[in-house]
CSV table of C-alpha atoms and ligand atoms in Angstrom, one decimal:
chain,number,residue,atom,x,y,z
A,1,UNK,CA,10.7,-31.2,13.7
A,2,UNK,CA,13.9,-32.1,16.1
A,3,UNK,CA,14.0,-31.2,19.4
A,4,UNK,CA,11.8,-32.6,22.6
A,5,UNK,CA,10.2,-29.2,23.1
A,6,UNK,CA,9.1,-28.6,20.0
A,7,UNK,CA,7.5,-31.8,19.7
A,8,UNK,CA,5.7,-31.8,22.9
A,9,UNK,CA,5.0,-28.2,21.9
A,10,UNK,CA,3.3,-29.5,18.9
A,11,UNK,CA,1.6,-31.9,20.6
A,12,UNK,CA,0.4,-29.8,23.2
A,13,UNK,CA,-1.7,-27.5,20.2
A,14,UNK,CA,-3.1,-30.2,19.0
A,15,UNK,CA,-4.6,-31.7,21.9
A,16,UNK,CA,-5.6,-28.6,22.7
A,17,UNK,CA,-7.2,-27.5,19.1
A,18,UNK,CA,-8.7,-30.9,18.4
A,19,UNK,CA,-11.0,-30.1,21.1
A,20,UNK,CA,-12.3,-26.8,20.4
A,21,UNK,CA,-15.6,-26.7,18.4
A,22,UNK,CA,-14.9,-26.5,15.3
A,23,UNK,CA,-11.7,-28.8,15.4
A,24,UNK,CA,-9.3,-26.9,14.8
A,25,UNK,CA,-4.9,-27.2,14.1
A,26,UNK,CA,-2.8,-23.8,13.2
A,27,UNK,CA,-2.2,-23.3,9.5
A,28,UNK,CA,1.6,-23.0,10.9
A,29,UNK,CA,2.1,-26.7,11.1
A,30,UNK,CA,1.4,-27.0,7.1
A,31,UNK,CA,4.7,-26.8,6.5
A,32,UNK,CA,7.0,-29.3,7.3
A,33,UNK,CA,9.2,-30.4,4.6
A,34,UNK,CA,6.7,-31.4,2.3
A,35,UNK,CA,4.4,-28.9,3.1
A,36,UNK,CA,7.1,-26.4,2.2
A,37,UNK,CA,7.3,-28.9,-1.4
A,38,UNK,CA,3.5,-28.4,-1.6
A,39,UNK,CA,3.0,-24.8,-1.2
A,40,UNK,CA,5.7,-24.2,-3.7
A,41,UNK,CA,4.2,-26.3,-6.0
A,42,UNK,CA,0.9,-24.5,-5.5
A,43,UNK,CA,2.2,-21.8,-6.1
A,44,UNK,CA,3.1,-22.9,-10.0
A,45,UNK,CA,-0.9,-23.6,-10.1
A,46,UNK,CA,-2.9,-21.6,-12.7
A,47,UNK,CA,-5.5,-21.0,-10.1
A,48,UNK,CA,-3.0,-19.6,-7.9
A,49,UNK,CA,-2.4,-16.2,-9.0
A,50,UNK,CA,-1.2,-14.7,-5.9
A,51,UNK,CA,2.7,-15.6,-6.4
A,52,UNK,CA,2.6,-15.0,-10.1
A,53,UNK,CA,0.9,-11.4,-9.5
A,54,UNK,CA,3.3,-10.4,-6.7
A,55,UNK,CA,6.3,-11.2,-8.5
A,56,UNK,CA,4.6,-9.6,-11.5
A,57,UNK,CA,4.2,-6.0,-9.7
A,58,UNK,CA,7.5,-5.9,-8.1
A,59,UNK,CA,9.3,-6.9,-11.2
A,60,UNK,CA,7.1,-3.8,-12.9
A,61,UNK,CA,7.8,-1.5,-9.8
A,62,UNK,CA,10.4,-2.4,-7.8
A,63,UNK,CA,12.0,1.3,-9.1
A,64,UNK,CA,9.6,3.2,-8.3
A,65,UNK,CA,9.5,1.6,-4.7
A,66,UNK,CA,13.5,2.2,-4.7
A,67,UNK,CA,12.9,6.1,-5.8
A,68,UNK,CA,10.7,6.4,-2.8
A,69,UNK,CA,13.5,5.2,0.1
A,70,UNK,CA,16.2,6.7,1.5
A,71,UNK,CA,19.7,6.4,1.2
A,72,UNK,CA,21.6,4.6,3.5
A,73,UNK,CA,18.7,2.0,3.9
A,74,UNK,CA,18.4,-1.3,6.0
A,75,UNK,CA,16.0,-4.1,4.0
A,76,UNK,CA,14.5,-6.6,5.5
A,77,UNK,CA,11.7,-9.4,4.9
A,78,UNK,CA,9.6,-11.4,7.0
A,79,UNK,CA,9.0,-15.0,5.7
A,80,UNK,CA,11.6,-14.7,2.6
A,81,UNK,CA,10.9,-18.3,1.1
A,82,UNK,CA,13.2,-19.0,-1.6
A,83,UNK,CA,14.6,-15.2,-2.1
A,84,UNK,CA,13.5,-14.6,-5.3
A,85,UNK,CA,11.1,-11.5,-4.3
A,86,UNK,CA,13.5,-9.5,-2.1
A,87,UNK,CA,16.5,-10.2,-4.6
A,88,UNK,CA,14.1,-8.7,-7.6
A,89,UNK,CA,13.8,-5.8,-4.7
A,90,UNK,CA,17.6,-5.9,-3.6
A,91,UNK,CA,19.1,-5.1,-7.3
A,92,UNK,CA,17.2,-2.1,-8.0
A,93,UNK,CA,17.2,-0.7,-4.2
A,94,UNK,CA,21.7,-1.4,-5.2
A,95,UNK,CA,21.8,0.4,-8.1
A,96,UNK,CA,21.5,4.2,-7.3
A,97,UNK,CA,22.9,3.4,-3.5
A,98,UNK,CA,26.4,2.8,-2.7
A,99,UNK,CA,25.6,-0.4,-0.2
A,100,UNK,CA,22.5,-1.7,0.7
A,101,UNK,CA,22.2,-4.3,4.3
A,102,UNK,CA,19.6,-7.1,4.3
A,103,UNK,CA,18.2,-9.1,6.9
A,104,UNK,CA,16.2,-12.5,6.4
A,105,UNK,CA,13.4,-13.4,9.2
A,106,UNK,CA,12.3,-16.9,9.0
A,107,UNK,CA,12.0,-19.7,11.5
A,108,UNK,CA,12.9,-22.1,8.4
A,109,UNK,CA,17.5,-22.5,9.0
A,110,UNK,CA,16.7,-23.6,5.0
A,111,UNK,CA,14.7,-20.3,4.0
A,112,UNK,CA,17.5,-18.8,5.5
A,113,UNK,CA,20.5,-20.3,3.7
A,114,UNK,CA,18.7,-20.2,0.2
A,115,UNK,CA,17.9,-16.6,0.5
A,116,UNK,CA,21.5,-16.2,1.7
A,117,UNK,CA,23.0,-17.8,-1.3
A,118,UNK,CA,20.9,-15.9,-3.4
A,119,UNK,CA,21.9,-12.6,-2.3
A,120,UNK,CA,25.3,-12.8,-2.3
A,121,UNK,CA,25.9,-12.8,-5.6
A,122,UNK,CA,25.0,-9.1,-5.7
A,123,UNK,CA,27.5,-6.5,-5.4
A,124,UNK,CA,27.4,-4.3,-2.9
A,125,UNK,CA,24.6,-6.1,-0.9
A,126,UNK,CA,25.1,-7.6,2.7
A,127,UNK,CA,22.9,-10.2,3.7
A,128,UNK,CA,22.7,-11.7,7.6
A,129,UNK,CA,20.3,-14.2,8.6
A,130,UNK,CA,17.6,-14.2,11.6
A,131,UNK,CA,16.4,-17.7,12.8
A,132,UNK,CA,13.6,-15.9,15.2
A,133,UNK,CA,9.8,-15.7,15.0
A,134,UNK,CA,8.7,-11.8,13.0
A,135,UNK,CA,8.9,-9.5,16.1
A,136,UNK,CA,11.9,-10.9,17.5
A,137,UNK,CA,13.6,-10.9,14.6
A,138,UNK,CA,12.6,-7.4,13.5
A,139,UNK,CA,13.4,-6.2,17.3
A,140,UNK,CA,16.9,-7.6,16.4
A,141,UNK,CA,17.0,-5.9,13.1
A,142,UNK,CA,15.6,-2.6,14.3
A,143,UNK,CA,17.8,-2.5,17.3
A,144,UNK,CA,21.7,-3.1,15.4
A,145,UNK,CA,20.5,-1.1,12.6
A,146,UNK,CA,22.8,1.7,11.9
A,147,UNK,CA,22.3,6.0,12.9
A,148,UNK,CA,20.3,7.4,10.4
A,149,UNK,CA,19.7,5.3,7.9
A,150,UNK,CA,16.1,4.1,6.9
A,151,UNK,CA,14.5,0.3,7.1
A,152,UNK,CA,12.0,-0.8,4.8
A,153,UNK,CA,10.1,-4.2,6.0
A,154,UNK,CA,8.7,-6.2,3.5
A,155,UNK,CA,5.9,-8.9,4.1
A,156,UNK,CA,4.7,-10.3,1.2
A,157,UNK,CA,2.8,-13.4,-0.5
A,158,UNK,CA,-0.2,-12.3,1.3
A,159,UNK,CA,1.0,-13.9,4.6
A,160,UNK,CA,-1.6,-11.1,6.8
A,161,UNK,CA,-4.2,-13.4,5.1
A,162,UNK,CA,-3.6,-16.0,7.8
A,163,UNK,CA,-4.3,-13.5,10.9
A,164,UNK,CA,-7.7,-13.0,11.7
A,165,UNK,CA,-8.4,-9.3,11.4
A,166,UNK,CA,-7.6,-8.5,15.1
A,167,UNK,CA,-4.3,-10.7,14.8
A,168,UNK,CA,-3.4,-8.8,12.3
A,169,UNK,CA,-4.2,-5.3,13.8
A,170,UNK,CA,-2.2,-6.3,16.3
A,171,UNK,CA,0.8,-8.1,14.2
A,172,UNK,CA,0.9,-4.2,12.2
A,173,UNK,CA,1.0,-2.4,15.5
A,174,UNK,CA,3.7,-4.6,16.3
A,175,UNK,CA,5.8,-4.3,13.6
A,176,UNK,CA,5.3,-0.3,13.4
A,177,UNK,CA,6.7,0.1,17.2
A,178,UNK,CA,10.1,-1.2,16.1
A,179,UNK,CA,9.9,1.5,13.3
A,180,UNK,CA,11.1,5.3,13.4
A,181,UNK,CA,8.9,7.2,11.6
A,182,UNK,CA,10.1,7.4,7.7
A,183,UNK,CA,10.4,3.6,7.8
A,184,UNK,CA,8.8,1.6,5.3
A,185,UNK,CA,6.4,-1.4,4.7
A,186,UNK,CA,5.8,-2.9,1.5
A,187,UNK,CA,2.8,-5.2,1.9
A,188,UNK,CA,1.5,-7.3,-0.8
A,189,UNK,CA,-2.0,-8.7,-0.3
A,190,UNK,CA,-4.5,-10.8,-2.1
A,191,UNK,CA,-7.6,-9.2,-2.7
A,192,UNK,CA,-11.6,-10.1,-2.4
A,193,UNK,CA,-12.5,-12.0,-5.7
A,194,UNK,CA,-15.7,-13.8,-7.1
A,195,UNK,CA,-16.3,-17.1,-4.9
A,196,UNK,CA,-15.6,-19.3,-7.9
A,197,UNK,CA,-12.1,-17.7,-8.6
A,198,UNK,CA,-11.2,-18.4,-4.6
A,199,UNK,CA,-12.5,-21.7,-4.5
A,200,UNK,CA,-10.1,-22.9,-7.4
A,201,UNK,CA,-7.4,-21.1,-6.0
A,202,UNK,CA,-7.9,-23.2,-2.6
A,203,UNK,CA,-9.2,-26.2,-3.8
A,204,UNK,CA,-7.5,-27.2,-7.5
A,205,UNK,CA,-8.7,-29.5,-9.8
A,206,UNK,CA,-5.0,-31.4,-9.8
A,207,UNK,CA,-5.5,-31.7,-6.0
A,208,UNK,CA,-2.2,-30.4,-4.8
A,209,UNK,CA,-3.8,-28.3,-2.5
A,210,UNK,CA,-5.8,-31.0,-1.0
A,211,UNK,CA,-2.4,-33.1,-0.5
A,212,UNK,CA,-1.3,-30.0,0.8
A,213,UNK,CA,-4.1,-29.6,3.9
A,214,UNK,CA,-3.8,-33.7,4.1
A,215,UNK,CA,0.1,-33.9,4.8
A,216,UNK,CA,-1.0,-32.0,8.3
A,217,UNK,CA,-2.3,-35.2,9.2
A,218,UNK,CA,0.6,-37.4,7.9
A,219,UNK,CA,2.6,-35.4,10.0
A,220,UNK,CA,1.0,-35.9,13.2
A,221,UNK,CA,0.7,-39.5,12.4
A,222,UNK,CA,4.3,-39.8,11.9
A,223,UNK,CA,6.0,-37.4,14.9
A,224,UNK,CA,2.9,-37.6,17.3
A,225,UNK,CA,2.1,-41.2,16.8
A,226,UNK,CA,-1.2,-40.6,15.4
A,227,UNK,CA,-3.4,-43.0,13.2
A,228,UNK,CA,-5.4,-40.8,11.1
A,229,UNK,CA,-6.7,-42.9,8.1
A,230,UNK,CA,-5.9,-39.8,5.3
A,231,UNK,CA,-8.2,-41.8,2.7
A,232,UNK,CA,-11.2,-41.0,5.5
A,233,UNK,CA,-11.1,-37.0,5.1
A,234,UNK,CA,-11.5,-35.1,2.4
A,235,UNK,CA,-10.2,-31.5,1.8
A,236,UNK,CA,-12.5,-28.4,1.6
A,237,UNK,CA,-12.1,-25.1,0.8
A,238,UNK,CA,-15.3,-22.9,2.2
A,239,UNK,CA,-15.6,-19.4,1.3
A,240,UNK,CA,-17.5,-17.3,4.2
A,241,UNK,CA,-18.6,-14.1,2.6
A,242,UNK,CA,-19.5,-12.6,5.8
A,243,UNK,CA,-15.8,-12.8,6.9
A,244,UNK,CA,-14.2,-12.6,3.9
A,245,UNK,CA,-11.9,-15.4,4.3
A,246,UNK,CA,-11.6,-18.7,2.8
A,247,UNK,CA,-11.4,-21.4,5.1
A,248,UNK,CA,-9.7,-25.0,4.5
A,249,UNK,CA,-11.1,-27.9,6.1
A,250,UNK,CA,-10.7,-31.6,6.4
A,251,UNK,CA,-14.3,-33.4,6.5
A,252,UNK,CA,-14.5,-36.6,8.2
A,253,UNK,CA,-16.2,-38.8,5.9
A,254,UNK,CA,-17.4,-41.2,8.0
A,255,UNK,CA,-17.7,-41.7,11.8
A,256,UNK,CA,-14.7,-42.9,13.2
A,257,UNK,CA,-11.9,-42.4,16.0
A,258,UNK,CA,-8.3,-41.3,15.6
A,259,UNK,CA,-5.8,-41.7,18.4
A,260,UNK,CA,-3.1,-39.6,19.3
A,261,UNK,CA,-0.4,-41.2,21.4
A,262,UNK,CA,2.1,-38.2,21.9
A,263,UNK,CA,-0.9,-36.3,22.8
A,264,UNK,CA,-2.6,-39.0,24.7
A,265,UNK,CA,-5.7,-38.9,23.4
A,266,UNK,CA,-8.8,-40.1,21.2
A,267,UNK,CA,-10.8,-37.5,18.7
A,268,UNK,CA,-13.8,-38.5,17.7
A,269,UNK,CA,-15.4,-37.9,14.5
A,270,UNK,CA,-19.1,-37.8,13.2
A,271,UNK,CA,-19.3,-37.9,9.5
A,272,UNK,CA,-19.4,-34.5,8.2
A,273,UNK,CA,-17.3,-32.7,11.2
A,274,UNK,CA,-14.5,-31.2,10.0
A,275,UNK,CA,-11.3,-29.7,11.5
A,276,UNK,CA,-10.2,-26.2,10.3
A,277,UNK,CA,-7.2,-26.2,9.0
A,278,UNK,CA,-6.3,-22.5,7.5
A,279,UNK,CA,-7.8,-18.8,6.8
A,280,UNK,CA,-7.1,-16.5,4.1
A,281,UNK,CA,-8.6,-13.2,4.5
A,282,UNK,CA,-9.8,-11.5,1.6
A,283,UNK,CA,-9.7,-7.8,1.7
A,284,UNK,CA,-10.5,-4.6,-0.8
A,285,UNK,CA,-7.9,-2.3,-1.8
A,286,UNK,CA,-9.4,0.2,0.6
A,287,UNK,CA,-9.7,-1.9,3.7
A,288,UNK,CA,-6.4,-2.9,3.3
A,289,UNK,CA,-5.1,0.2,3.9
A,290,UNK,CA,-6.9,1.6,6.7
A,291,UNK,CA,-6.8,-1.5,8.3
A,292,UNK,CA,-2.8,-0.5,8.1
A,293,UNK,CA,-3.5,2.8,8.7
A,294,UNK,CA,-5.2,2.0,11.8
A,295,UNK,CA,-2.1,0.5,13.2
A,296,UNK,CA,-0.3,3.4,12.5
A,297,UNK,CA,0.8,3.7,8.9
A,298,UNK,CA,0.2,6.0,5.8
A,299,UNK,CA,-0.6,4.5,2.5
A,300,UNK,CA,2.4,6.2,0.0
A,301,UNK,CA,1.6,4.3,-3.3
A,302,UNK,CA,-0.7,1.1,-4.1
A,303,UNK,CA,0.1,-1.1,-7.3
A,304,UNK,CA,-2.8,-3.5,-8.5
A,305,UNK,CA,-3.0,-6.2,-10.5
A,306,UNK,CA,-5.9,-6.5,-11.6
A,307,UNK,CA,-6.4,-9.4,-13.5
A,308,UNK,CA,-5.8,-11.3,-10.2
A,309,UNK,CA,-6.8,-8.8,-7.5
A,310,UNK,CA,-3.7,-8.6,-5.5
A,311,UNK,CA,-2.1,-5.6,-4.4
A,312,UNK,CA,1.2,-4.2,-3.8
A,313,UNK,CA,1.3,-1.3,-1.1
A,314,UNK,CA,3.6,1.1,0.1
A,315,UNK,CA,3.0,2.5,3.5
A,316,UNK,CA,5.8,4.6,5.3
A,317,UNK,CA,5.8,4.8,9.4
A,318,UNK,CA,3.8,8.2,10.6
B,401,AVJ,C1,1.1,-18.7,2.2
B,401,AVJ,C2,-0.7,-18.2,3.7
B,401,AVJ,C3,-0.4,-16.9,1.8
B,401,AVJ,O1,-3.3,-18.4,2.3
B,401,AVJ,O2,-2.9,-18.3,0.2
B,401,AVJ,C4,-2.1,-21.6,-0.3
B,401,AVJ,C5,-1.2,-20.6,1.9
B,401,AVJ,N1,-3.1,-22.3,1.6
B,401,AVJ,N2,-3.1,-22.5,-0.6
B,401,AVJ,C6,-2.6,-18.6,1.3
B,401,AVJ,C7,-2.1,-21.5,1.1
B,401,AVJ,C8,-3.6,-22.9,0.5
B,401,AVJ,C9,-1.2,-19.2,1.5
B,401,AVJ,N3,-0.3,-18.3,2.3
């Protein structure tokens, strides 16, 4: 992280979070460099089906998404990653449309420039890049957009998991007042599996996931002056039928005391607490959509997969 704000920023959350009951830090500050690594690597896991799956179903329907749109049409998605989902999306949307404009949402400059790269090497496609958080970047997108054409969002890789179900009421309600009606969303979501299947998925037998949770406190050892002893937690994935999300944690494995010198502060640790590092909500194919229909959408099309139980879902702005 650069910059004194955002460092006293981050400090500021975790004093704050370390002191709720449970401990608690936001899944946002997984990814740091090599958090970003991690995830991506995760993502290459055979327990981790969701990336494989989505890429799957837009590869296998990305036409019939593009027969659905209209014509001129704005694209746009928040969170791209490495590009490779909205450029599987950008050449068919091209081919029966004279020109097609992109825009890339991420707070990451290097999510950015990748996707950037990627895209220009189609024809016809014109890509600019928005270093904002979701709704001010879509409010940007939604307010230089051209006359008539359309604008079809796309939030995928099951990022909604991480709200907790009002969050993400509210995140759907926010996206849908920058739309006209006719606007798209194309939402792809990891679905409610048997316990054993999510507990893999979160907590892998190679234990990249558990490096992955771990490098959260690495991080605020290193730019918060912290002293967590990483070899004195150990990484959990929970799964909490009653909420339908799986939760990571770091158990504290003894009792012991961690300073925090950016934060100014001690945390102190029985064996067995834990700190709560991540949700993924789970959802069925029908909750999902009237929990996006509640916010103001209607469901066009829904593509499963399932072998994995994730969906792809096409709602369009009422
Ligand atoms: C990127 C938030 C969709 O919740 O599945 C993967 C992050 N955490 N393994 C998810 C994650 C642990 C991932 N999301």
């Amino acid at each position: 992280m650069s910059g004194t704000t955002a460092v006293s920023t981050f400090a500021a959350d975790v004093a704050r979070d370390l002191a709720l009951s449970p401990r608690q830090l936001q899944s946002k500050y997984l990814y740091d460099r090599l958090g970003s690594r991690l995830f991506e690597a995760i993502c290459r896991l055979p327990w981790y089906t969701i990336t494989r799956a989505e890429l799957g179903l837009l590869f296998r329907h990305a036409a019939e998404v593009a027969a659905e749109l209209p014509d001129p049409l704005t694209l746009t998605e928040l969170g791209p990653g490495d590009g490779e989902k909205i450029a599987l999306l950008a050449a068919a949307l091209v081919r029966d449309r004279s020109a097609l404009a992109t825009h890339l949402i991420d707070i990451s400059q290097s999510a950015l420039d990748q996707t950037e790269r990627r895209l220009g090497r189609y024809e016809g496609v014109s890509v600019v890049g928005h270093r904002a958080s979701y709704e001010e970047g879509l409010r940007r997108v939604a307010k230089g957009r051209n006359g008539d054409g359309g604008l079809l969002v796309l939030f995928l890789g099951s990022n909604l998991g991480n709200f907790d179900r009002s969050a993400a009421g509210e995140f759907l309600r926010a996206i849908r007042d920058t739309l006209r009606p006719g606007d798209a969303l194309l939402l792809g979501a990891d679905l409610v599996k048997p316990e054993p299947d999510l507990i893999l998925a979160y907590d892998d037998p190679l234990g990249v996931t558990a490096a992955f949770n771990k490098n959260v406190l690495l991080r605020i050892n290193r730019e918060l002056g912290g002293d967590f002893d990483l070899s004195a937690f150990a990484h959990r994935a929970v799964f909490d039928p009653a909420e339908s999300r799986v939760e990571m944690r770091l158990v504290s494995l003894r009792r012991q005391r961690v300073r925090i010198g950016a934060c100014a502060t001690t945390v102190d640790f029985e064996e067995g607490d834990f700190i709560w590092t991540e949700s993924s909500y789970k959802y069925g194919a029908p909750a999902l959509r009237r929990l996006v229909e509640g916010a103001g959408f209607a469901c066009r099309r829904q593509w499963l997969d399932p072998e994995a139980q994730f969906a792809l879902t096409l709602f369009f702005a009422a």
